[in-house]
PDB file of C-alpha atoms in Angstrom:
ATOM      1  CA  MET A1185     -78.933 -52.446  20.446  1.00 58.00           C
ATOM      2  CA  GLN A1186     -75.476 -51.669  21.821  1.00 63.00           C
ATOM      3  CA  GLU A1187     -73.700 -48.802  21.545  1.00 63.00           C
ATOM      4  CA  THR A1188     -69.723 -48.630  20.833  1.00 61.00           C
ATOM      5  CA  ILE A1189     -68.227 -45.718  22.935  1.00 61.00           C
ATOM      6  CA  LYS A1190     -64.626 -44.841  21.139  1.00 56.00           C
ATOM      7  CA  MET A1191     -62.022 -44.530  24.162  1.00 50.00           C
ATOM      8  CA  GLU A1192     -59.525 -41.605  23.799  1.00 55.00           C
ATOM      9  CA  ILE A1193     -56.825 -41.177  25.693  1.00 50.00           C
ATOM     10  CA  ASP A1194     -55.625 -38.276  27.029  1.00 49.00           C
ATOM     11  CA  ASP A1195     -51.436 -37.525  26.099  1.00 49.00           C
ATOM     12  CA  SER A1196     -50.898 -35.612  27.975  1.00 48.00           C
ATOM     13  CA  VAL A1197     -51.863 -38.256  30.888  1.00 44.00           C
ATOM     14  CA  VAL A1198     -49.766 -40.293  29.757  1.00 43.00           C
ATOM     15  CA  LYS A1199     -46.753 -37.640  29.068  1.00 46.00           C
ATOM     16  CA  ASN A1200     -46.329 -36.677  32.858  1.00 43.00           C
ATOM     17  CA  GLU A1201     -46.369 -40.807  34.167  1.00 44.00           C
ATOM     18  CA  ASN A1202     -43.090 -41.526  32.431  1.00 44.00           C
ATOM     19  CA  ILE A1203     -40.990 -37.287  34.367  1.00 45.00           C
ATOM     20  CA  ASP A1204     -38.769 -39.109  37.477  1.00 51.00           C
ATOM     21  CA  ALA A1205     -38.595 -37.307  40.569  1.00 51.00           C
ATOM     22  CA  PRO A1206     -35.348 -35.834  40.669  1.00 62.00           C
ATOM     23  CA  GLU A1207     -32.490 -37.733  41.245  1.00 78.00           C
ATOM     24  CA  ILE A1208     -30.994 -37.222  44.281  1.00 82.00           C
ATOM     25  CA  SER A1209     -26.813 -37.318  44.000  1.00 85.00           C
ATOM     26  CA  TYR A1210     -24.117 -39.272  45.471  1.00 82.00           C
ATOM     27  CA  GLU A1211     -23.127 -36.849  48.125  1.00 84.00           C
ATOM     28  CA  LYS A1212     -27.091 -36.907  49.350  1.00 84.00           C
ATOM     29  CA  LYS A1213     -27.464 -40.308  49.801  1.00 85.00           C
ATOM     30  CA  LEU A1214     -24.041 -40.802  51.615  1.00 82.00           C
ATOM     31  CA  ARG A1215     -25.741 -38.469  54.372  1.00 84.00           C
ATOM     32  CA  PHE A1216     -28.499 -41.520  55.052  1.00 85.00           C
ATOM     33  CA  VAL A1217     -25.006 -44.644  55.018  1.00 89.00           C
ATOM     34  CA  ASN A1218     -25.551 -46.581  58.532  1.00 87.00           C
ATOM     35  CA  ALA A1219     -22.200 -47.417  60.886  1.00 88.00           C
ATOM     36  CA  ILE A1220     -21.532 -49.847  59.067  1.00 89.00           C
ATOM     37  CA  ALA A1221     -21.048 -48.801  55.887  1.00 88.00           C
ATOM     38  CA  LYS A1222     -16.845 -49.398  55.948  1.00 89.00           C
ATOM     39  CA  PRO A1223     -15.249 -50.629  52.916  1.00 92.00           C
ATOM     40  CA  LEU A1224     -18.321 -48.426  51.239  1.00 91.00           C
ATOM     41  CA  ALA A1225     -18.073 -48.355  46.979  1.00 92.00           C
ATOM     42  CA  SER A1226     -16.271 -44.907  44.840  1.00 92.00           C
ATOM     43  CA  LYS A1227     -18.916 -42.651  43.181  1.00 92.00           C
ATOM     44  CA  LYS A1228     -17.681 -44.588  39.775  1.00 94.00           C
ATOM     45  CA  LEU A1229     -17.509 -48.143  41.265  1.00 94.00           C
ATOM     46  CA  THR A1230     -21.822 -47.374  41.784  1.00 94.00           C
ATOM     47  CA  LYS A1231     -21.695 -47.381  38.709  1.00 94.00           C
ATOM     48  CA  LYS A1232     -19.864 -49.526  36.844  1.00 94.00           C
ATOM     49  CA  ILE A1233     -21.542 -52.428  39.766  1.00 94.00           C
ATOM     50  CA  TYR A1234     -25.456 -50.910  39.273  1.00 93.00           C
ATOM     51  CA  LYS A1235     -24.414 -52.064  35.552  1.00 92.00           C
ATOM     52  CA  CYS A1236     -22.844 -54.871  36.140  1.00 92.00           C
ATOM     53  CA  ILE A1237     -26.393 -55.820  38.191  1.00 92.00           C
ATOM     54  CA  LYS A1238     -28.671 -54.677  35.578  1.00 90.00           C
ATOM     55  CA  LYS A1239     -26.335 -56.845  33.387  1.00 88.00           C
ATOM     56  CA  GLY A1240     -26.485 -60.173  35.387  1.00 85.00           C
ATOM     57  CA  ASP A1241     -30.326 -60.015  36.006  1.00 79.00           C
ATOM     58  CA  ASN A1242     -32.339 -62.101  33.708  1.00 64.00           C
ATOM     59  CA  TYR A1243     -35.534 -60.017  34.164  1.00 51.00           C
ATOM     60  CA  ASN A1244     -35.314 -58.967  30.794  1.00 52.00           C
ATOM     61  CA  ILE A1245     -34.251 -61.980  29.493  1.00 54.00           C
ATOM     62  CA  CYS A1246     -38.094 -63.251  31.534  1.00 53.00           C
ATOM     63  CA  LYS A1247     -40.392 -60.478  29.619  1.00 52.00           C
ATOM     64  CA  GLN A1248     -38.990 -60.813  26.463  1.00 53.00           C
ATOM     65  CA  PHE A1249     -38.920 -64.721  26.054  1.00 55.00           C
ATOM     66  CA  LEU A1250     -41.743 -67.308  26.718  1.00 47.00           C
ATOM     67  CA  SER A1251     -41.169 -68.932  30.392  1.00 52.00           C
ATOM     68  CA  ILE A1252     -40.005 -72.009  28.517  1.00 50.00           C
ATOM     69  CA  LEU A1253     -37.363 -70.267  27.297  1.00 52.00           C
ATOM     70  CA  ALA A1254     -36.261 -68.260  29.780  1.00 50.00           C
ATOM     71  CA  SER A1255     -35.514 -70.983  32.523  1.00 49.00           C
ATOM     72  CA  LYS A1256     -33.531 -72.688  30.609  1.00 52.00           C
ATOM     73  CA  TYR A1257     -31.479 -68.847  31.364  1.00 55.00           C
ATOM     74  CA  LYS A1258     -29.136 -69.280  34.470  1.00 64.00           C
ATOM     75  CA  ASN A1259     -30.040 -66.429  37.040  1.00 77.00           C
ATOM     76  CA  ASN A1260     -26.304 -64.421  37.673  1.00 85.00           C
ATOM     77  CA  VAL A1261     -27.594 -61.858  40.305  1.00 90.00           C
ATOM     78  CA  ARG A1262     -28.922 -63.359  43.822  1.00 91.00           C
ATOM     79  CA  ASN A1263     -31.573 -60.875  44.927  1.00 91.00           C
ATOM     80  CA  GLY A1264     -32.452 -60.534  48.948  1.00 91.00           C
ATOM     81  CA  LEU A1265     -31.233 -61.161  52.061  1.00 92.00           C
ATOM     82  CA  LYS A1266     -32.193 -64.904  53.050  1.00 94.00           C
ATOM     83  CA  ASP A1267     -31.467 -65.545  49.036  1.00 93.00           C
ATOM     84  CA  VAL A1268     -27.734 -63.877  49.341  1.00 94.00           C
ATOM     85  CA  GLN A1269     -27.133 -65.647  52.676  1.00 94.00           C
ATOM     86  CA  LYS A1270     -28.226 -68.865  51.623  1.00 94.00           C
ATOM     87  CA  HIS A1271     -26.398 -69.181  48.463  1.00 94.00           C
ATOM     88  CA  LEU A1272     -23.360 -67.737  50.526  1.00 94.00           C
ATOM     89  CA  ARG A1273     -23.821 -70.157  53.206  1.00 94.00           C
ATOM     90  CA  ARG A1274     -24.321 -73.429  50.436  1.00 94.00           C
ATOM     91  CA  GLY A1275     -21.225 -71.582  49.082  1.00 92.00           C
ATOM     92  CA  GLU A1276     -21.836 -70.344  45.716  1.00 92.00           C
ATOM     93  CA  ARG A1277     -18.988 -67.838  44.920  1.00 93.00           C
ATOM     94  CA  GLY A1278     -18.992 -64.204  43.718  1.00 93.00           C
ATOM     95  CA  LEU A1279     -19.174 -60.366  44.397  1.00 94.00           C
ATOM     96  CA  VAL A1280     -22.161 -59.325  47.440  1.00 96.00           C
ATOM     97  CA  VAL A1281     -23.264 -55.873  47.819  1.00 95.00           C
ATOM     98  CA  PHE A1282     -24.660 -54.362  50.518  1.00 96.00           C
ATOM     99  CA  ALA A1283     -27.445 -51.881  50.795  1.00 94.00           C
ATOM    100  CA  GLY A1284     -25.171 -48.598  53.249  1.00 92.00           C
ATOM    101  CA  ASP A1285     -28.838 -47.229  53.584  1.00 91.00           C
ATOM    102  CA  VAL A1286     -30.287 -49.645  56.359  1.00 91.00           C
ATOM    103  CA  TYR A1287     -31.755 -50.191  59.785  1.00 89.00           C
ATOM    104  CA  PRO A1288     -31.707 -51.686  61.470  1.00 89.00           C
ATOM    105  CA  ILE A1289     -28.369 -52.842  61.645  1.00 89.00           C
ATOM    106  CA  ASP A1290     -28.562 -56.466  63.833  1.00 90.00           C
ATOM    107  CA  ILE A1291     -30.306 -56.598  60.227  1.00 91.00           C
ATOM    108  CA  MET A1292     -27.198 -57.899  58.141  1.00 89.00           C
ATOM    109  CA  CYS A1293     -24.515 -56.949  60.435  1.00 90.00           C
ATOM    110  CA  HIS A1294     -23.127 -60.405  60.212  1.00 92.00           C
ATOM    111  CA  LEU A1295     -23.286 -61.052  56.186  1.00 93.00           C
ATOM    112  CA  PRO A1296     -19.720 -58.616  56.010  1.00 92.00           C
ATOM    113  CA  ILE A1297     -18.219 -61.506  58.084  1.00 93.00           C
ATOM    114  CA  ILE A1298     -18.911 -64.788  56.356  1.00 94.00           C
ATOM    115  CA  CYS A1299     -18.046 -62.544  52.550  1.00 93.00           C
ATOM    116  CA  GLU A1300     -14.386 -62.331  54.611  1.00 92.00           C
ATOM    117  CA  ASP A1301     -14.842 -65.653  56.294  1.00 93.00           C
ATOM    118  CA  LYS A1302     -15.659 -67.550  52.644  1.00 93.00           C
ATOM    119  CA  ASP A1303     -13.408 -65.085  50.796  1.00 93.00           C
ATOM    120  CA  ILE A1304     -16.321 -63.379  48.785  1.00 94.00           C
ATOM    121  CA  PRO A1305     -15.544 -59.981  47.566  1.00 94.00           C
ATOM    122  CA  TYR A1306     -17.662 -57.546  49.022  1.00 94.00           C
ATOM    123  CA  CYS A1307     -18.624 -54.142  49.424  1.00 94.00           C
ATOM    124  CA  PHE A1308     -21.290 -51.881  50.339  1.00 95.00           C
ATOM    125  CA  THR A1309     -23.310 -48.763  47.549  1.00 94.00           C
ATOM    126  CA  PRO A1310     -25.248 -45.494  49.279  1.00 93.00           C
ATOM    127  CA  SER A1311     -28.452 -46.817  48.591  1.00 91.00           C
ATOM    128  CA  ARG A1312     -30.298 -49.621  48.271  1.00 91.00           C
ATOM    129  CA  MET A1313     -33.443 -48.247  46.179  1.00 93.00           C
ATOM    130  CA  ASP A1314     -30.486 -48.110  43.129  1.00 93.00           C
ATOM    131  CA  ILE A1315     -29.282 -51.125  43.532  1.00 93.00           C
ATOM    132  CA  GLY A1316     -32.702 -52.277  43.222  1.00 92.00           C
ATOM    133  CA  ALA A1317     -33.949 -49.591  40.617  1.00 91.00           C
ATOM    134  CA  ALA A1318     -31.142 -51.662  38.663  1.00 91.00           C
ATOM    135  CA  MET A1319     -32.630 -54.680  39.198  1.00 90.00           C
ATOM    136  CA  ASN A1320     -35.660 -53.126  37.421  1.00 89.00           C
ATOM    137  CA  MET A1321     -38.239 -53.241  40.981  1.00 89.00           C
ATOM    138  CA  LYS A1322     -39.705 -50.743  43.144  1.00 90.00           C
ATOM    139  CA  ARG A1323     -38.349 -51.826  45.761  1.00 91.00           C
ATOM    140  CA  GLY A1324     -35.139 -51.735  47.245  1.00 91.00           C
ATOM    141  CA  SER A1325     -32.769 -54.535  47.667  1.00 92.00           C
ATOM    142  CA  LEU A1326     -30.034 -55.157  50.570  1.00 93.00           C
ATOM    143  CA  VAL A1327     -28.012 -57.291  49.455  1.00 95.00           C
ATOM    144  CA  VAL A1328     -27.299 -58.608  46.038  1.00 95.00           C
ATOM    145  CA  LEU A1329     -24.664 -62.100  44.916  1.00 95.00           C
ATOM    146  CA  ILE A1330     -23.506 -61.338  41.419  1.00 94.00           C
ATOM    147  CA  THR A1331     -22.257 -64.560  39.836  1.00 92.00           C
ATOM    148  CA  GLU A1332     -19.664 -64.041  37.478  1.00 90.00           C
ATOM    149  CA  SER A1333     -20.738 -64.948  33.924  1.00 87.00           C
ATOM    150  CA  TYR A1334     -18.890 -64.632  29.694  1.00 86.00           C
ATOM    151  CA  GLU A1335     -21.992 -62.970  28.939  1.00 85.00           C
ATOM    152  CA  TYR A1336     -19.886 -59.576  31.058  1.00 89.00           C
ATOM    153  CA  ARG A1337     -17.024 -60.971  32.421  1.00 92.00           C
ATOM    154  CA  GLU A1338     -14.308 -58.074  31.937  1.00 93.00           C
ATOM    155  CA  LEU A1339     -17.070 -56.257  33.934  1.00 93.00           C
ATOM    156  CA  TYR A1340     -17.089 -58.172  36.210  1.00 93.00           C
ATOM    157  CA  ASP A1341     -13.431 -58.997  36.832  1.00 94.00           C
ATOM    158  CA  GLU A1342     -12.801 -54.747  37.159  1.00 95.00           C
ATOM    159  CA  ILE A1343     -14.869 -54.910  39.892  1.00 94.00           C
ATOM    160  CA  LYS A1344     -13.515 -57.888  41.858  1.00 93.00           C
ATOM    161  CA  ALA A1345     -10.369 -56.328  41.062  1.00 93.00           C
ATOM    162  CA  ALA A1346     -11.644 -52.524  42.700  1.00 93.00           C
ATOM    163  CA  MET A1347     -13.535 -54.892  45.198  1.00 91.00           C
ATOM    164  CA  LYS A1348     -10.001 -56.300  47.225  1.00 88.00           C
ATOM    165  CA  THR A1349      -8.691 -53.363  46.961  1.00 89.00           C
ATOM    166  CA  LEU A1350     -11.100 -51.849  48.906  1.00 84.00           C
ATOM    167  CA  SER A1351     -11.297 -54.482  51.150  1.00 67.00           C
ATOM    168  CA  ALA A1352      -9.132 -54.728  54.557  1.00 57.00           C
ATOM    169  CA  PRO A1353     -10.589 -57.271  57.050  1.00 54.00           C
ATOM    170  CA  LEU A1354     -11.454 -56.461  60.523  1.00 51.00           C
TER     171      LEU A1354
END
């Protein structure tokens, strides 16, 4: 005969997993920013950018619906160096957000120049891990391209205006 084994979950372990580590302040993150991270977004603008990334990323839509339904939705956030570089070369327009704590700098130092040549607003944020967290990823992201969408148009326009005032061509 087979015996059934009853398993119980220890609630104390589950509760401890949900506790987040203390977050580093904006000022402490600025210590790790590299030399070319200009124009750097302010604390208020950085929060708005992360909010726009969260709204533009369709990861949550894919998770909730079937893959057939989710494939109809266009992803409004391009993530990663290769993907952003490819879409900028193809002429896609939007807002480009760079991580300021990237070393070595040579990895992405050519992209701000491409953005200036194509008149695409861009700025730097202090942490690549925060950009990744805004996209529901465990890993950080070096660069993100946010395209315009009707879902978050007001926030997009507000960020775009703030980025244009920040950006001063070299």
